[in-house]
PDB file of C-alpha atoms and ligand atoms in Angstrom:
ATOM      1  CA  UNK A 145      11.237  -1.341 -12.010  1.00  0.00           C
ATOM      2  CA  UNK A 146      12.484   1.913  -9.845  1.00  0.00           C
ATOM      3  CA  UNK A 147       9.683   2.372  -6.690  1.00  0.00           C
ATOM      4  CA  UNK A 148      10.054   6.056  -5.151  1.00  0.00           C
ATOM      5  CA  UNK A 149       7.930   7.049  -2.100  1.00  0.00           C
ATOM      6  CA  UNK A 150       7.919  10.428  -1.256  1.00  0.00           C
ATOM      7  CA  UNK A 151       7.524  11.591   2.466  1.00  0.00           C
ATOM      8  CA  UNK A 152       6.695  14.748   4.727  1.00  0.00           C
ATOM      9  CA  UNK A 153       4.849  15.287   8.039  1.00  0.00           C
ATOM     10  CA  UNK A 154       1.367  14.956   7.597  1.00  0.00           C
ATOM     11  CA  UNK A 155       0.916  13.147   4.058  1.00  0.00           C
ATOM     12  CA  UNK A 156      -1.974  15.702   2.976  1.00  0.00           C
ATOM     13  CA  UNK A 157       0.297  18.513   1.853  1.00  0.00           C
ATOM     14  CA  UNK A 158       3.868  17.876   0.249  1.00  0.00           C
ATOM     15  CA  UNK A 159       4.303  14.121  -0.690  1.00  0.00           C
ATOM     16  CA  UNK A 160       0.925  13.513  -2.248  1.00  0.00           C
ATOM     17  CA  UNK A 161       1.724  16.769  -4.862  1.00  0.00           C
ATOM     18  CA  UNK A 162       5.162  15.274  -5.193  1.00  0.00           C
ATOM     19  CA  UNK A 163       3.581  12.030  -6.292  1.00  0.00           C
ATOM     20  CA  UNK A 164       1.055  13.525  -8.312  1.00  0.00           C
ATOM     21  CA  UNK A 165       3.612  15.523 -10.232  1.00  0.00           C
ATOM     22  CA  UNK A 166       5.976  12.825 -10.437  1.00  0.00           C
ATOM     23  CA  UNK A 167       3.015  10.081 -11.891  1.00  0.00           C
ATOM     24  CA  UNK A 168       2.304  12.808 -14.542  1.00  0.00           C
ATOM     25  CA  UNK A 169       5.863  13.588 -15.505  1.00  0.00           C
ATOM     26  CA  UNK A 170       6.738   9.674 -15.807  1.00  0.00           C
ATOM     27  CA  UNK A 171       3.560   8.630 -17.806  1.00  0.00           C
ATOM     28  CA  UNK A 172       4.301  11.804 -20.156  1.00  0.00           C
ATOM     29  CA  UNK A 173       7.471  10.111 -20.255  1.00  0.00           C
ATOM     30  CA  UNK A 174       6.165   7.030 -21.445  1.00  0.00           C
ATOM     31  CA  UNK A 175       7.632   5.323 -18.187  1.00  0.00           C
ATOM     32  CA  UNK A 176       4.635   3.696 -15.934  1.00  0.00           C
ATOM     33  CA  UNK A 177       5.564   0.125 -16.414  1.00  0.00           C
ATOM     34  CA  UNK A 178       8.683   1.415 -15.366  1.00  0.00           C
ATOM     35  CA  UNK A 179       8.578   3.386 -12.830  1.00  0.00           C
ATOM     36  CA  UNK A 180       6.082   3.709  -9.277  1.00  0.00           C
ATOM     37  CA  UNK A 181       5.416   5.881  -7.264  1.00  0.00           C
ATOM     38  CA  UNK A 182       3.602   6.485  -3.586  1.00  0.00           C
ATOM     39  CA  UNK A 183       3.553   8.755  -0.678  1.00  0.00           C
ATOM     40  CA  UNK A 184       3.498   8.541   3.232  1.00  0.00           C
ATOM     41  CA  UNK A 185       3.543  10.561   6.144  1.00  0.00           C
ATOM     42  CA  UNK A 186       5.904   9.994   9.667  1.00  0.00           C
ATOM     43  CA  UNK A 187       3.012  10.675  11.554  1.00  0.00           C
ATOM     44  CA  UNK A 188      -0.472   9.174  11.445  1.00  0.00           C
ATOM     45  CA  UNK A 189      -2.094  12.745  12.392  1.00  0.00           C
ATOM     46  CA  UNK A 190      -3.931  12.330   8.626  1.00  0.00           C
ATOM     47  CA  UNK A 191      -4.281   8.196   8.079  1.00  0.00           C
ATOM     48  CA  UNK A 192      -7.142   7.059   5.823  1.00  0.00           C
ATOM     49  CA  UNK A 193      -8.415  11.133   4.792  1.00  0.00           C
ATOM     50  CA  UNK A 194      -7.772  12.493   1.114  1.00  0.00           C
ATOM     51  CA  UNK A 195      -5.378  15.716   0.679  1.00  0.00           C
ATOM     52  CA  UNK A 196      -5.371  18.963   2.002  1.00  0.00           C
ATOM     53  CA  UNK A 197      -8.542  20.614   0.094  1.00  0.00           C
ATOM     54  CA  UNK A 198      -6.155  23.343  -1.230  1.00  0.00           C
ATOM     55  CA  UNK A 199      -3.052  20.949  -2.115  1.00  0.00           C
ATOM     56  CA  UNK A 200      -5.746  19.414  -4.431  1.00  0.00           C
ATOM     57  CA  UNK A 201      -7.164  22.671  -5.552  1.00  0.00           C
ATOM     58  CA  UNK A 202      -3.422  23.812  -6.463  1.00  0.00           C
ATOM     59  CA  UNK A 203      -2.512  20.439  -8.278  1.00  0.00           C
ATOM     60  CA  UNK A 204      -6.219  20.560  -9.821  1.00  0.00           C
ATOM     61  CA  UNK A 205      -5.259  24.304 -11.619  1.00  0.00           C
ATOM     62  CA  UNK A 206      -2.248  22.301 -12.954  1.00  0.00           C
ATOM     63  CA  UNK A 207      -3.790  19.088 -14.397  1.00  0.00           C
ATOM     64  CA  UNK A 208      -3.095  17.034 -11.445  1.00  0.00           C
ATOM     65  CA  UNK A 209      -5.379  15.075  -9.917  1.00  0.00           C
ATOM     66  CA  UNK A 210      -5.299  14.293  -6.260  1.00  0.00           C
ATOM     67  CA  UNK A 211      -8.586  13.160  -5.128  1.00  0.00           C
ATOM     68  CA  UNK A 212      -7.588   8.996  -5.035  1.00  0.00           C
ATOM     69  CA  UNK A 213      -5.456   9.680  -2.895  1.00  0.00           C
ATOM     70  CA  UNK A 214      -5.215   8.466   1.213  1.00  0.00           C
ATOM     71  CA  UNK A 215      -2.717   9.385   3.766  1.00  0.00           C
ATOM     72  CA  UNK A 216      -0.942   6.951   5.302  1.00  0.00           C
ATOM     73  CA  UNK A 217       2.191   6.270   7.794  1.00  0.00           C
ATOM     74  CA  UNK A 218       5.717   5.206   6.578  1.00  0.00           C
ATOM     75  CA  UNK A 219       5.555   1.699   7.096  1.00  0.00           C
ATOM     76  CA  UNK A 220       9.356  -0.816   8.042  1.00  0.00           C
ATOM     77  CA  UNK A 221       8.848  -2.441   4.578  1.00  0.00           C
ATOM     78  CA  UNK A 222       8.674   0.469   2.653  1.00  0.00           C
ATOM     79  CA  UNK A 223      12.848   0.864   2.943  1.00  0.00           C
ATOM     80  CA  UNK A 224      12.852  -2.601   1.494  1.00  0.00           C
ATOM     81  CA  UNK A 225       9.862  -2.540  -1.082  1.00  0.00           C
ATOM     82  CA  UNK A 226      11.037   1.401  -2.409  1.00  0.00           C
ATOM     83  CA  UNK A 227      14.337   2.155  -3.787  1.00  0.00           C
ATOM     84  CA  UNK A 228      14.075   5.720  -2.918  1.00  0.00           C
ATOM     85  CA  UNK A 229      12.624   7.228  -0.104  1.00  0.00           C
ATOM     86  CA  UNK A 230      12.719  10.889   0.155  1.00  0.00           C
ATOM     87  CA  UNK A 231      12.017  13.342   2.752  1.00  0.00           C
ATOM     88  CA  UNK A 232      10.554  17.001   1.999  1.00  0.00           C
ATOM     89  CA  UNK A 233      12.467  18.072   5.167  1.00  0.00           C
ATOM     90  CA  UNK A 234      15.459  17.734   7.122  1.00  0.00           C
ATOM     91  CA  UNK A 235      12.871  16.967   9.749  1.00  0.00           C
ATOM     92  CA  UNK A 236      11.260  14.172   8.133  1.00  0.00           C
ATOM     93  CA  UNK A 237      14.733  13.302   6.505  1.00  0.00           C
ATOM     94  CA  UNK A 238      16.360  12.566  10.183  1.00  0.00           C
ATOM     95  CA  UNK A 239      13.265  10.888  10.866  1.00  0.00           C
ATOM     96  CA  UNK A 240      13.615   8.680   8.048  1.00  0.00           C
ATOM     97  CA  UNK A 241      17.028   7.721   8.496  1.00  0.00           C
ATOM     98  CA  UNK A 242      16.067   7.204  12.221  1.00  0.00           C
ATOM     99  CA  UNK A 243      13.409   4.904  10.947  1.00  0.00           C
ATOM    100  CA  UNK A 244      15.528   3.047   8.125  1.00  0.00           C
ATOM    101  CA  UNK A 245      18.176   2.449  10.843  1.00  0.00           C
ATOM    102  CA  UNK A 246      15.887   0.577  13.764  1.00  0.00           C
ATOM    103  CA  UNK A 247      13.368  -0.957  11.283  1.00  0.00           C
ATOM    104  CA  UNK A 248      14.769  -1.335   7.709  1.00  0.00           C
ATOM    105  CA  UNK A 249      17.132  -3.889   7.107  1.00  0.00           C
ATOM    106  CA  UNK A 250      20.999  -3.505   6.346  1.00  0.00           C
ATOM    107  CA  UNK A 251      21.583  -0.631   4.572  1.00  0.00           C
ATOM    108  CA  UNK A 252      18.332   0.677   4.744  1.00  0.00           C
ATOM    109  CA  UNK A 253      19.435   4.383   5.174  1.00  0.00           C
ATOM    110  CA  UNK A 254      20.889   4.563   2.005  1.00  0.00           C
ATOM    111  CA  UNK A 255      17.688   4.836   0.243  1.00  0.00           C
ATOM    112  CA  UNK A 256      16.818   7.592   2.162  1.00  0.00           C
ATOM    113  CA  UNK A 257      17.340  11.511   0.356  1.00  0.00           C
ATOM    114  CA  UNK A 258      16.252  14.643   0.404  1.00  0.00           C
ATOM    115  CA  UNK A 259      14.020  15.298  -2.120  1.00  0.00           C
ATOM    116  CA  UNK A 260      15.001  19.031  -2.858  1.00  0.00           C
ATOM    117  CA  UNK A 261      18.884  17.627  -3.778  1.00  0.00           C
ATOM    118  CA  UNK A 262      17.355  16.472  -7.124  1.00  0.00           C
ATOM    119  CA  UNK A 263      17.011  20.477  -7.744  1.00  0.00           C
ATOM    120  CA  UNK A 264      20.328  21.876  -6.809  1.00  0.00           C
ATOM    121  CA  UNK A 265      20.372  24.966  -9.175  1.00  0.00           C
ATOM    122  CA  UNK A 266      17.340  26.116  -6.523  1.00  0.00           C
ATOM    123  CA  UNK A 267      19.875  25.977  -3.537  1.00  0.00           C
ATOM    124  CA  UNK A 268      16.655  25.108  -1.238  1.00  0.00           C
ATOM    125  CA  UNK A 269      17.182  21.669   1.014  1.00  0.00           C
ATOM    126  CA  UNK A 270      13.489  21.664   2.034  1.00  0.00           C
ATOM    127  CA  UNK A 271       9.621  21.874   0.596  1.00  0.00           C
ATOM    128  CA  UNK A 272       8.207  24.411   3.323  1.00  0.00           C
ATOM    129  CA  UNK A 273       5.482  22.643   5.389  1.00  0.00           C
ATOM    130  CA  UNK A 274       2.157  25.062   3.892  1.00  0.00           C
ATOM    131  CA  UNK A 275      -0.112  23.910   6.307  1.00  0.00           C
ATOM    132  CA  UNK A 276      -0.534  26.534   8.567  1.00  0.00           C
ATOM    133  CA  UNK A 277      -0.266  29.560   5.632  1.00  0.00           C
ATOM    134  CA  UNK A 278      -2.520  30.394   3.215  1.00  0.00           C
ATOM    135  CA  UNK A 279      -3.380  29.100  -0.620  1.00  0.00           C
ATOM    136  CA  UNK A 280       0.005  30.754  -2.072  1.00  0.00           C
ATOM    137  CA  UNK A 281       1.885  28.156  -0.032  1.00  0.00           C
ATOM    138  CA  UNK A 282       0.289  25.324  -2.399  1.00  0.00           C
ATOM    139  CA  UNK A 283       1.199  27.306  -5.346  1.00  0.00           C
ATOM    140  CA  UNK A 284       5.287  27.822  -4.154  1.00  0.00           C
ATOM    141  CA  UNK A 285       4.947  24.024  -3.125  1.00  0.00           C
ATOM    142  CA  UNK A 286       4.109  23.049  -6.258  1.00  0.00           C
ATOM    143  CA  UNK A 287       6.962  25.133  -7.852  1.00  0.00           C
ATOM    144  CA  UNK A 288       9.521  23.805  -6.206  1.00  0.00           C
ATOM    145  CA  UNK A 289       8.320  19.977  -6.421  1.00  0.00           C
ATOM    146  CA  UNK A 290       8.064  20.228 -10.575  1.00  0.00           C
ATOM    147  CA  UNK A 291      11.885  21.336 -10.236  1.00  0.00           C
ATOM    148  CA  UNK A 292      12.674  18.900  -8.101  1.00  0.00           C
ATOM    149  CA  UNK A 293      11.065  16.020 -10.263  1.00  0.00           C
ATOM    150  CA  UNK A 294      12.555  16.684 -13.095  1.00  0.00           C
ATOM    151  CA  UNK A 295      16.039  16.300 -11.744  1.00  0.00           C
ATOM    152  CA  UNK A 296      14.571  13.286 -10.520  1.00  0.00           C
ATOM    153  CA  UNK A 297      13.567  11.860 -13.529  1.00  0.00           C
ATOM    154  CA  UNK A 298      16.732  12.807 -15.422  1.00  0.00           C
ATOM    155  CA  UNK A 299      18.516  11.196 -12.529  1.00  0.00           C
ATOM    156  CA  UNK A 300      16.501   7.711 -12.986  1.00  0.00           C
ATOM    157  CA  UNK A 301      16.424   7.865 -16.559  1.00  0.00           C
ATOM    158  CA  UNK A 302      20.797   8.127 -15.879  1.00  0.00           C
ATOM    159  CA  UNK A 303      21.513   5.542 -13.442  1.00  0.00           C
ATOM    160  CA  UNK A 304      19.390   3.015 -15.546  1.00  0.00           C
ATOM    161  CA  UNK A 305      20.356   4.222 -18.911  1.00  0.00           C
ATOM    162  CA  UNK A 306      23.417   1.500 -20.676  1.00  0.00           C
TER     163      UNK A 306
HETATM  164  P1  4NP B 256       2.401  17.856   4.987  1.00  0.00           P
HETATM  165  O1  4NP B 256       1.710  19.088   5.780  1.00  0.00           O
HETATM  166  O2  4NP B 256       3.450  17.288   5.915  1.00  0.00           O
HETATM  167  O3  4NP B 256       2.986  18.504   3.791  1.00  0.00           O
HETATM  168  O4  4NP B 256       1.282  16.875   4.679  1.00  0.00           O
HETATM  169  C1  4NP B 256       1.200  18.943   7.067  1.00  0.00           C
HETATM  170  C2  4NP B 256      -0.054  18.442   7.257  1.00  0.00           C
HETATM  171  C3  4NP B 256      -0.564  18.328   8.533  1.00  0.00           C
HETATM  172  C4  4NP B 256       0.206  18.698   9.627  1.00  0.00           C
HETATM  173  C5  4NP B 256       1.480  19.202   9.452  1.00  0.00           C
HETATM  174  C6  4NP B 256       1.979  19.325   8.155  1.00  0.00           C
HETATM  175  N1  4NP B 256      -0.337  18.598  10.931  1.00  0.00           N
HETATM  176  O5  4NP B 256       0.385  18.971  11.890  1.00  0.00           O
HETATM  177  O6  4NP B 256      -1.459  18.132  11.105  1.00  0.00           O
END
């Protein structure tokens, strides 16, 4: 089993689309009993509510369906219970590593990534934060995240392959 939690700021936005389009893309796949996946925010600004109305609106027009879904906070355990922890942000990445280092555990920090390096034929290190523009931002968010997924994926499917 490979467990990847995905991570930004608020945990309404980014991370909750990443996971949606990552759940779709590994059950078309064939690869739920094989792979999990979750999402968290570094702040608690958003605990306990559903997603942004237009992140789900956005995933919606692309077959993804965000409703189940809660925010929560990065928890310490989740650099030992996920093999891959990955920041939409160099923000949230130097947050996580700050994080990984205090709370996780030896070697904690090297689960942490940026999630954009799983799309380097994009040259973009970051998911821009859409929660202050308008609908379009959902739209390029979503973009770049079904880039990024893939390489992620292919990168899993690598590693584990014999
Ligand atoms: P996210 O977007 O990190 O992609 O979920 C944000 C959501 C809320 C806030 C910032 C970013 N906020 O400041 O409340």
């Amino acid at each position: 089993m490979v467990r990847v939690l995905f991570v930004c700021l608020g945990n309404i936005c980014r991370s909750p689309t990443a996971d949606g389009v990552f759940r779709k893309l590994v059950a078309e796949h064939g690869l739920t009993h094989q792979i999990e996946s979750d999402s968290a925010g570094v702040s608690d600004y958003h605990a306990g509510e559903p997603p942004d109305e237009r992140a789900m609106q956005a995933a919606g027009r692309r077959g993804i369906d965000l409703r189940p879904m809660r925010a929560r906070q990065v928890l310490p355990a989740d650099f030992t219970d996920f093999d891959l922890v990955l920041a939409m942000d160099r923000s949230v990445f130097r947050v996580l590593v700050e994080l990984a280092r205090t709370h996780g555990g030896d070697g904690a920090d090297d689960r942490v990534g940026l999630f954009m390096d799983y799309a380097p034929h994009l040259g973009k290190t970051e998911v821009p934060d859409p929660y202050l523009g308008g609908s379009r931002g959902f739209d390029r968010v979503l973009d770049l995240i079904e880039e990024a997924v893939r390489g992620l994926l292919d990168d899993i499917r690598s590693a584990r392959s014999p």
